[in-house]
Short mmCIF file of C-alpha atoms in Angstrom, two decimals:
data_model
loop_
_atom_site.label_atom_id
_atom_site.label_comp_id
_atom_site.label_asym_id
_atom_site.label_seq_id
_atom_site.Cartn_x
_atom_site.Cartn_y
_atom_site.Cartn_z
CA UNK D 1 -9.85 -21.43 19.21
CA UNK D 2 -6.67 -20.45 17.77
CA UNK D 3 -6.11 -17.56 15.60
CA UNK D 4 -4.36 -17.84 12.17
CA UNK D 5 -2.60 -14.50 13.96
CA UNK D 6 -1.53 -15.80 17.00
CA UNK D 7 -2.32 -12.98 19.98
CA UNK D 8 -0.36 -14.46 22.59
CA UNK D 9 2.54 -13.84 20.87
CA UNK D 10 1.44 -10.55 19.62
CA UNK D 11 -0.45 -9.37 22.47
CA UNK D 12 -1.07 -5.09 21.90
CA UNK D 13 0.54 -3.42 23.73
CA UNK D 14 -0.69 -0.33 25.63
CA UNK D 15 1.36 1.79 23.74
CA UNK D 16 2.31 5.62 25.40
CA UNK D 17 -1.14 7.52 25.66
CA UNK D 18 -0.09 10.98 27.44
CA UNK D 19 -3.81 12.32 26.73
CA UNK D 20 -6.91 10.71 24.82
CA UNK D 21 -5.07 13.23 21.96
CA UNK D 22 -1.66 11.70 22.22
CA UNK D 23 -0.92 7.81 21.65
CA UNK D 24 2.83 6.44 20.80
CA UNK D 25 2.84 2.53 19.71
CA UNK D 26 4.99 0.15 18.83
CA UNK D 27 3.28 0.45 15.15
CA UNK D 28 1.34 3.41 14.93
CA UNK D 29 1.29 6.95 16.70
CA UNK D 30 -1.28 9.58 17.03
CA UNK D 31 -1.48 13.47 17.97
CA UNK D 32 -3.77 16.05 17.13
CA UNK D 33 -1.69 19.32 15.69
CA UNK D 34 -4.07 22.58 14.44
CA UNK D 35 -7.23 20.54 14.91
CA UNK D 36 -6.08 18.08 12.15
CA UNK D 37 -5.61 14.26 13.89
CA UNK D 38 -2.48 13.12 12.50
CA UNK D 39 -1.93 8.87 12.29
CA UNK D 40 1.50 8.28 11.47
CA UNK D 41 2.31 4.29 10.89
CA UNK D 42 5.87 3.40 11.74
CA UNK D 43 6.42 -0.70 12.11
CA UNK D 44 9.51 -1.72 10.31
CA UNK D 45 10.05 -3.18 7.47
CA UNK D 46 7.25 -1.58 5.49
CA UNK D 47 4.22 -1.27 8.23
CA UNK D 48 3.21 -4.52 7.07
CA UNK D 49 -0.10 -5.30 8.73
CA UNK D 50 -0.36 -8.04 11.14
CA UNK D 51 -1.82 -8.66 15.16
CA UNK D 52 0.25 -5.92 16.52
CA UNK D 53 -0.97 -3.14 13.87
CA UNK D 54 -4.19 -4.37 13.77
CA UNK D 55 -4.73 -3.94 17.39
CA UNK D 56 -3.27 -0.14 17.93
CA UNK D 57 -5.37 0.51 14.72
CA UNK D 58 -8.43 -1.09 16.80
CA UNK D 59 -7.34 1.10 19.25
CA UNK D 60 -7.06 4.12 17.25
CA UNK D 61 -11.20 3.86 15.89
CA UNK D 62 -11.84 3.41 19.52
CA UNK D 63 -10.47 6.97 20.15
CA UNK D 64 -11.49 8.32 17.37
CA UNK D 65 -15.20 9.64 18.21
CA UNK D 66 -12.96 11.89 21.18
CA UNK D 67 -10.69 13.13 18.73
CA UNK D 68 -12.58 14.23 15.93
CA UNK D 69 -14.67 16.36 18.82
CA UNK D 70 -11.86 18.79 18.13
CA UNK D 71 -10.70 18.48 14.90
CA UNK D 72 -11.93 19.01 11.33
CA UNK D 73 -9.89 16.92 9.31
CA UNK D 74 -7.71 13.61 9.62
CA UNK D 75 -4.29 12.37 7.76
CA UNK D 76 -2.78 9.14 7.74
CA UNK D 77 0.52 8.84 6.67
CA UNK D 78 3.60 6.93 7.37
CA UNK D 79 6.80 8.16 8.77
CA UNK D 80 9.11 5.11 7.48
CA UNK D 81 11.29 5.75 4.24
CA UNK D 82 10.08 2.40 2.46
CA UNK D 83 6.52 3.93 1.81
CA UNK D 84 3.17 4.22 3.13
CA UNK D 85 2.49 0.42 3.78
CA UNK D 86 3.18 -2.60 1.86
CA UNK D 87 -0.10 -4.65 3.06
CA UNK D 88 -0.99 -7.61 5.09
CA UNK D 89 1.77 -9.40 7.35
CA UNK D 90 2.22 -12.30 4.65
CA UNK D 91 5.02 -13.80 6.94
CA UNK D 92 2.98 -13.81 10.03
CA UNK D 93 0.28 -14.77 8.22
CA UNK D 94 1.53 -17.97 6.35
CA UNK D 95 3.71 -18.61 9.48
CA UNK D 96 0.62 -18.59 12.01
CA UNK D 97 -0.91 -20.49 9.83
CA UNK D 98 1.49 -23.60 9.89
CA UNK D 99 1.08 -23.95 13.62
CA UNK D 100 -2.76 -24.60 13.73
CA UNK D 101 -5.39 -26.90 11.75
CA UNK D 102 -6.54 -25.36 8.05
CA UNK D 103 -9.91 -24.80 9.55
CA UNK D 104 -8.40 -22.91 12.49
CA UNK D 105 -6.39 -21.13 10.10
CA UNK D 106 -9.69 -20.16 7.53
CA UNK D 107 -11.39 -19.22 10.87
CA UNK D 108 -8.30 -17.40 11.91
CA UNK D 109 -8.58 -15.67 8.69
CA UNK D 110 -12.34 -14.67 8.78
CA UNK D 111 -11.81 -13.17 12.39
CA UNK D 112 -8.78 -11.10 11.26
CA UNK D 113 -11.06 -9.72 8.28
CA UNK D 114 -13.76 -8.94 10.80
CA UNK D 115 -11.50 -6.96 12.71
CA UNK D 116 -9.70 -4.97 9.61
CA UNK D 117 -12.65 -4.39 8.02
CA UNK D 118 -14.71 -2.43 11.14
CA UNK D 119 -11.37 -0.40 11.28
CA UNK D 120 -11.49 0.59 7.70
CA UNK D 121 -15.14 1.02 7.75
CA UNK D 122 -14.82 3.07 10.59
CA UNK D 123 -12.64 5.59 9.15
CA UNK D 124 -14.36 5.24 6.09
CA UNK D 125 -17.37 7.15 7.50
CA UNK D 126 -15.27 8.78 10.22
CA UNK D 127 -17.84 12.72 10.58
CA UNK D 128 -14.35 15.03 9.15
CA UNK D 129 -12.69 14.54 6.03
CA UNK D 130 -9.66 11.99 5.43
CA UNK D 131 -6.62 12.44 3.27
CA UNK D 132 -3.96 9.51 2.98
CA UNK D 133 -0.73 11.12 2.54
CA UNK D 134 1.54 8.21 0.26
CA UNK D 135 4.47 7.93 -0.59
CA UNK D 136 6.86 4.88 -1.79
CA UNK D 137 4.93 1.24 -1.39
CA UNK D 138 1.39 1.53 -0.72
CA UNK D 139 0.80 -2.15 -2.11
CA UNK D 140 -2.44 -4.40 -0.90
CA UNK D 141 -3.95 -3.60 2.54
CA UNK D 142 -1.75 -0.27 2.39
CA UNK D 143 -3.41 0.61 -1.08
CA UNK D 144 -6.57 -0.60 0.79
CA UNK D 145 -6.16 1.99 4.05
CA UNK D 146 -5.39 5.17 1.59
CA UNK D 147 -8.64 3.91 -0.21
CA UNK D 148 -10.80 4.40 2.75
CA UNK D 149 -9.92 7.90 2.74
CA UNK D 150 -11.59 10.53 1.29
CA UNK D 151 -8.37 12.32 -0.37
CA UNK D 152 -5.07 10.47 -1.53
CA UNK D 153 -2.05 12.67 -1.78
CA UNK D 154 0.85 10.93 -3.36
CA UNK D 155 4.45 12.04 -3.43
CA UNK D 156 5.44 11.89 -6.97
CA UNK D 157 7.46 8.31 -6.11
CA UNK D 158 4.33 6.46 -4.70
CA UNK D 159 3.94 2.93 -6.50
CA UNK D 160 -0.01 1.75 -5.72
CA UNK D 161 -0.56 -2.39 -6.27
CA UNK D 162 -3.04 -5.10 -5.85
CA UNK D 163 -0.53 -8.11 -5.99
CA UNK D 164 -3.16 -10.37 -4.21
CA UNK D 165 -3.90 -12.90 -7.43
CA UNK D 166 -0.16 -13.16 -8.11
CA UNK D 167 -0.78 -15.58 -4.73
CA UNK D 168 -4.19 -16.68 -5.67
CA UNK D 169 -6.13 -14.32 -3.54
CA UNK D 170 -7.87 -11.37 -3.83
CA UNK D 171 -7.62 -8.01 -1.89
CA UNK D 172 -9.13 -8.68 1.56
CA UNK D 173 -9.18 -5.69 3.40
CA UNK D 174 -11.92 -3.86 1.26
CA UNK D 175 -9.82 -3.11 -1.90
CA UNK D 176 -12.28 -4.34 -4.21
CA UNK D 177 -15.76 -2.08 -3.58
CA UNK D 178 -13.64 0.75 -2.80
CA UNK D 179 -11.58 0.90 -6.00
CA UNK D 180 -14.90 0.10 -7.77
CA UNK D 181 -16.32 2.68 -5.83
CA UNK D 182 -13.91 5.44 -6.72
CA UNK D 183 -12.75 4.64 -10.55
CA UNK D 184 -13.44 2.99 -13.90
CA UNK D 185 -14.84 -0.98 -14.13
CA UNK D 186 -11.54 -1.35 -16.69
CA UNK D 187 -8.93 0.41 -14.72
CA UNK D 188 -10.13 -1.87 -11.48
CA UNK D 189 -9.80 -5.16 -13.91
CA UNK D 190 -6.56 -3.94 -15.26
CA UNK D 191 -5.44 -3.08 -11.55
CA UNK D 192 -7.04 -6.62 -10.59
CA UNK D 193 -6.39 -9.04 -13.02
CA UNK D 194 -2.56 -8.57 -14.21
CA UNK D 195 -1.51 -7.08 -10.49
CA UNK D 196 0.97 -4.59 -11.81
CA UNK D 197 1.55 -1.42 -9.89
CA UNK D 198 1.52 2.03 -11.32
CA UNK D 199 3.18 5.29 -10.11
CA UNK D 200 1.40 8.59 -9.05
CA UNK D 201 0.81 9.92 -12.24
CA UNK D 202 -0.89 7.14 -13.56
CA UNK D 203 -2.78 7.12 -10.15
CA UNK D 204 -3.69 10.79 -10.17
CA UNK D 205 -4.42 10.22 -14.31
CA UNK D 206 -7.25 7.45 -13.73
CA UNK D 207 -8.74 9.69 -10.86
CA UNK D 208 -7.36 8.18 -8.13
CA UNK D 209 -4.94 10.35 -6.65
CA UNK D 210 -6.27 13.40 -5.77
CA UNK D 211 -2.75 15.40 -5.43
CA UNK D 212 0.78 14.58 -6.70
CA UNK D 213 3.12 16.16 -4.74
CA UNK D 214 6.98 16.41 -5.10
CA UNK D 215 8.93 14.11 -3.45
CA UNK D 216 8.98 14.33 0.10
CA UNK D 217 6.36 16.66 0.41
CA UNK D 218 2.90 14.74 0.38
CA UNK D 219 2.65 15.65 4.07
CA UNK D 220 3.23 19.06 4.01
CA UNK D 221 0.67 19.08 1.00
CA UNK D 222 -1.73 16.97 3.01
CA UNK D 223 -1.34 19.79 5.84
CA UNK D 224 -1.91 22.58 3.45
CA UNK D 225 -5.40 20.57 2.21
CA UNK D 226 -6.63 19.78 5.89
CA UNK D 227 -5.86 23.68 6.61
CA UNK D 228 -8.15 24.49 3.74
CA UNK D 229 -10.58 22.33 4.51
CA UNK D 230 -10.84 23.60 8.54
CA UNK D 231 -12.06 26.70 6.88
CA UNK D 232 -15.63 25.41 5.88
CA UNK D 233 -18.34 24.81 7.65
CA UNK D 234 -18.15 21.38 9.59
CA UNK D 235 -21.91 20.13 8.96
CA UNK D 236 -21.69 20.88 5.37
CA UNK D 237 -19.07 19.61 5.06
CA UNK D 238 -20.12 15.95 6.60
CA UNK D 239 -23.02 16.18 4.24
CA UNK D 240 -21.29 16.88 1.12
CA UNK D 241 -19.05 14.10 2.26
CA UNK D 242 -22.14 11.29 3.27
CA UNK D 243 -23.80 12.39 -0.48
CA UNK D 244 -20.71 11.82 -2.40
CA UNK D 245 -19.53 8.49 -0.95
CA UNK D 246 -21.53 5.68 -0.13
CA UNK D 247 -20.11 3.06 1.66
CA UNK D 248 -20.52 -0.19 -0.21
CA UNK D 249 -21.41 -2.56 2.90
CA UNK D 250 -22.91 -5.44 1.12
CA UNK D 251 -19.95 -6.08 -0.99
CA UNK D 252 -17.65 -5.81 1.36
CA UNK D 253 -19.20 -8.46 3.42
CA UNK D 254 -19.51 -10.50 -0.13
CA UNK D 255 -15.71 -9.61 -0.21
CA UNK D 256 -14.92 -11.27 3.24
CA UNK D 257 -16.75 -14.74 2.07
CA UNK D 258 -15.04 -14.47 -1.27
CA UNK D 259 -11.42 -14.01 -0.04
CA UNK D 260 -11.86 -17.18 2.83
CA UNK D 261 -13.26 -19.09 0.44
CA UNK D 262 -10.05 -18.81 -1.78
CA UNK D 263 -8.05 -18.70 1.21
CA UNK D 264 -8.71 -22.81 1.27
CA UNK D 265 -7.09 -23.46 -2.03
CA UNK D 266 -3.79 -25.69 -1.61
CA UNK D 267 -2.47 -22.95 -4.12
CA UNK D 268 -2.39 -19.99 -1.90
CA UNK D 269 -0.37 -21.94 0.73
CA UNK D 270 2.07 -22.88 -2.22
CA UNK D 271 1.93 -19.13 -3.35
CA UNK D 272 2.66 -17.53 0.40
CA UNK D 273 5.18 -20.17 1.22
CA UNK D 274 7.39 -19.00 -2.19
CA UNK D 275 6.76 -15.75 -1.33
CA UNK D 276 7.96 -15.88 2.60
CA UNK D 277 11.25 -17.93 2.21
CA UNK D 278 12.01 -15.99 -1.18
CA UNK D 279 15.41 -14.49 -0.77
CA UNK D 280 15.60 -13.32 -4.24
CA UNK D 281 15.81 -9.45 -5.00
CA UNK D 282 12.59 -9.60 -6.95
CA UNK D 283 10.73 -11.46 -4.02
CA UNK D 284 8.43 -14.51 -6.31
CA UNK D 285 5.00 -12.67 -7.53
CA UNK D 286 4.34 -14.59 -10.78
CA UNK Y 1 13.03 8.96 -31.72
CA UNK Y 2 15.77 8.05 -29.59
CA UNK Y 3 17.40 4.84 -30.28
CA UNK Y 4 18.37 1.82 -28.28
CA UNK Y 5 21.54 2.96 -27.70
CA UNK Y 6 20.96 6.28 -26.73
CA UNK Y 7 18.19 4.59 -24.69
CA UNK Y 8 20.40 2.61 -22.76
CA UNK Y 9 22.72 5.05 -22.05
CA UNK Y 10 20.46 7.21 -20.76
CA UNK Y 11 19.14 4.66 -18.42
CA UNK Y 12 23.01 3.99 -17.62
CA UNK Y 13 23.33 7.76 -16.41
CA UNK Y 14 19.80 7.63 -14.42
CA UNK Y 15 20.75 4.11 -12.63
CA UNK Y 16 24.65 5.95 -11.75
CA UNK Y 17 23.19 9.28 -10.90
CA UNK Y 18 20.93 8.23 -8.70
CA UNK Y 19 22.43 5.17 -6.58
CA UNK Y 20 25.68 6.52 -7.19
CA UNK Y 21 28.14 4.55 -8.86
CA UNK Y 22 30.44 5.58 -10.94
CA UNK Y 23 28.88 5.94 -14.76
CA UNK Y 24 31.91 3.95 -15.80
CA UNK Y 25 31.27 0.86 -13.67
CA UNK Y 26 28.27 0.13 -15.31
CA UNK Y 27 28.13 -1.88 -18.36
CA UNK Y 28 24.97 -2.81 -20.65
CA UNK Y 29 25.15 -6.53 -19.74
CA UNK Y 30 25.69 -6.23 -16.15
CA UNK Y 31 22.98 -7.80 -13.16
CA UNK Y 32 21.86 -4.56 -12.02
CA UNK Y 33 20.78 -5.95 -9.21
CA UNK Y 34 24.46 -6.91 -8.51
CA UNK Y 35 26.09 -3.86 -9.51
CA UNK Y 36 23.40 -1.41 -8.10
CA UNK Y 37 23.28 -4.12 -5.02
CA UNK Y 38 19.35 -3.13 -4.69
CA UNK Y 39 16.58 -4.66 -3.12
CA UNK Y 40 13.17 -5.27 -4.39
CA UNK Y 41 11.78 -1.48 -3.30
CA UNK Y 42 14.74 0.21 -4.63
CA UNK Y 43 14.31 -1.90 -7.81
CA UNK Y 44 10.68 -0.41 -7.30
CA UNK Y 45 12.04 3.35 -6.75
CA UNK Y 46 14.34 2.33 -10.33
CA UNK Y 47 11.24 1.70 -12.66
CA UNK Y 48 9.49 4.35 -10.99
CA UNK Y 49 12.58 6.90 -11.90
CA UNK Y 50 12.44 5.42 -15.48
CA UNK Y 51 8.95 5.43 -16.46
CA UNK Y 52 8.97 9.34 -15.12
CA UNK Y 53 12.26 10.11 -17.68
CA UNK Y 54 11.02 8.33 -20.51
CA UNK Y 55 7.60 9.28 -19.73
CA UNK Y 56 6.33 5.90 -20.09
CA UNK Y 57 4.69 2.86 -18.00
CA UNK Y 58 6.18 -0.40 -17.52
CA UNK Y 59 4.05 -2.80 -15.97
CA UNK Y 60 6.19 -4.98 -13.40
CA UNK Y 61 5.14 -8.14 -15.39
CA UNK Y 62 6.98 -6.56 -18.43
CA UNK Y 63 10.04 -6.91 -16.28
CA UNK Y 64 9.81 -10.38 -15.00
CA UNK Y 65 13.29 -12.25 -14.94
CA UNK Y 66 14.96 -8.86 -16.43
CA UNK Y 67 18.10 -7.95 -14.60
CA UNK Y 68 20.24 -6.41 -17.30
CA UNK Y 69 20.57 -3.16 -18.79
CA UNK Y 70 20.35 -3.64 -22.00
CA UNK Y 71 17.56 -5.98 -22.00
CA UNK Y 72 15.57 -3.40 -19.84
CA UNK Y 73 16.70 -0.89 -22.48
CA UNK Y 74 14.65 -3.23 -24.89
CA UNK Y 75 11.49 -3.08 -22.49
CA UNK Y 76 11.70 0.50 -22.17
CA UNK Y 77 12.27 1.19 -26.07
CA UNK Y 78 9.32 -0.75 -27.19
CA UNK Y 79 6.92 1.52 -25.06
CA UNK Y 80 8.42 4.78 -26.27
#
């Protein structure tokens, strides 16, 4: 059966992997620096995620229980100007879509979300701490990856956004139990329900930004925080971490049946469609 | 409290400043999205720039179908 991503065309490539410690893709790089496992993300336009990302992020979890062997802390962070990630691969997505059967597609879907979602939880629970370091777009599934962290550190121009139900969806990648997870029932409806986006000092304001740091320099602040952190002891420091955040596993697997579900509605076809051959400067998000 | 005028010249300033264009090129009925010639994440890297002068947030929906000056002036001074 098909995919509503379609692998063939996308097939992952092996990527440059010097040492287990060292991995250069064509979406995502790797490389651990002062025992801190950096994962830059660097597909153009905006590290949309689609196939290709998906699998070098597969990839990357796979590695992962090697890595953090010798490190104490991990950042993700992306090295393009646009921002940290502006979510799912809408065009792939809507165009993969058109070339198979809608219950391909819906299946499609469903196995993508599998996929995504043992990533995220992976780092989610990953033994050493996690800091996203944003900046610019981190929109949808991008908003959704600095959620699975443990730390977000935002330069002072980040812009954080759940545009799903502007297309008649809702966030997909785990967006849901992990802002519920993390802040206020009526700043996740708010987020939710009219899909605006808000800067970093909102973010940081509602407790969901850790750090605000100046622009440019959310890295260099993420560095400084995984350099503090290396200083205490590792077990502890898991344990402090397993106490403080559960991982909501039920509703994310409620999440996955919600968001196919919707994904059959003639209106999200409509919605993505708009969206994809929009040429306009404010690309359509009603 | 500032007024609309002083409001939109001070967003006039910001907008010329910052993708640099002249300050005299600009005009409170232009497209900004013509005269700026900017993209949806610059217009994104604009409101950000704006709510952090005027210390004030302006939800995207807010600025639906807005591409002038001195109608975003309007948005801006109703939240101040």
């Amino acid at each position: 059966m098909k995919n509503a991503v379609d692998h063939s065309q996308h097939a992952v490539p092996e990527g440059r992997q010097t040492t287990m410690n060292q991995f250069t893709g064509q979406s995502l790089s790797w490389d651990v620096k002062d025992g801190v496992i950096e994962l830059s993300l660097h597909r153009a336009p905006c590290n949309e995620i689609g196939s290709r990302t998906l699998g070098e992020l597969e990839k990357f979890v796979g590695a992962l229980a090697g890595l953090v062997a010798e490190s104490h802390a991990l950042i993700v962070h992306s090295s393009l100007e646009c921002g940290f990630c502006a979510g799912a691969d809408l065009r792939e997505l809507y165009q993969s879509a058109q070339k198979i059967s809608k219950n391909e597609a819906r299946q499609g879907v469903r196995e993508f979300l599998e996929r995504i979602h043992r990533v995220m939880n992976t780092i989610d629970a990953a033994p050493i701490p996690t800091i996203a370091a944003v900046h610019g777009v981190t929109f949808g599934g991008g908003f959704e990856l600095a959620l699975v962290c443990d730390l977000i550190i935002a330069d002072k121009m980040a812009r954080f956004c759940f545009p799903e139900l502007r297309l008649g969806l809702i966030p997909g990648f785990g967006g849901i139990p992990r802002l519920k997870r993390d802040l206020g029932n009526g700043v996740v409806r708010d987020l939710l329900l009219t899909g605006r986006s808000i800067n970093a000092t909102k973010a940081q304001s509602v407790g969901l930004v850790s750090q605000v740091a100046a622009e440019g320099e959310a890295l260099r602040v993420a560095r400084a925080t995984a350099a503090q952190i290396g200083k205490f002891d590792r077990r502890t420091t898991l344990a402090a971490k397993q106490f403080i955040k559960p991982i909501p596993y039920e509703e994310l697997r409620r999440e996955i049946d919600l968001f196919c579900e919707l994904f059959a509605q003639p209106a999200v076809e409509a919605g993505l469609r708009k969206f994809v051959e929009s040429t306009d400067a404010q690309p359509y998000l009603p | 409290m500032a007024t609309i005028d002083q409001t939109l010249d001070e967003i006039l300033t910001l907008a010329a400043s910052h993708f640099k264009v002249p300050r005299g090129r600009l005009s409170p009925d232009d497209d900004f999205f013509k005269t700026l010639g900017i993209d949806s994440l610059q217009t994104l890297d604009l409101l950000t720039r704006l709510e952090q002068h005027f210390d004030v947030e302006l939800p995207d929906y807010e600025l639906q179908g807005v591409s002038d000056f001195r109608t975003l002036a309007g948005r801006i001074q109703a939240r101040l």
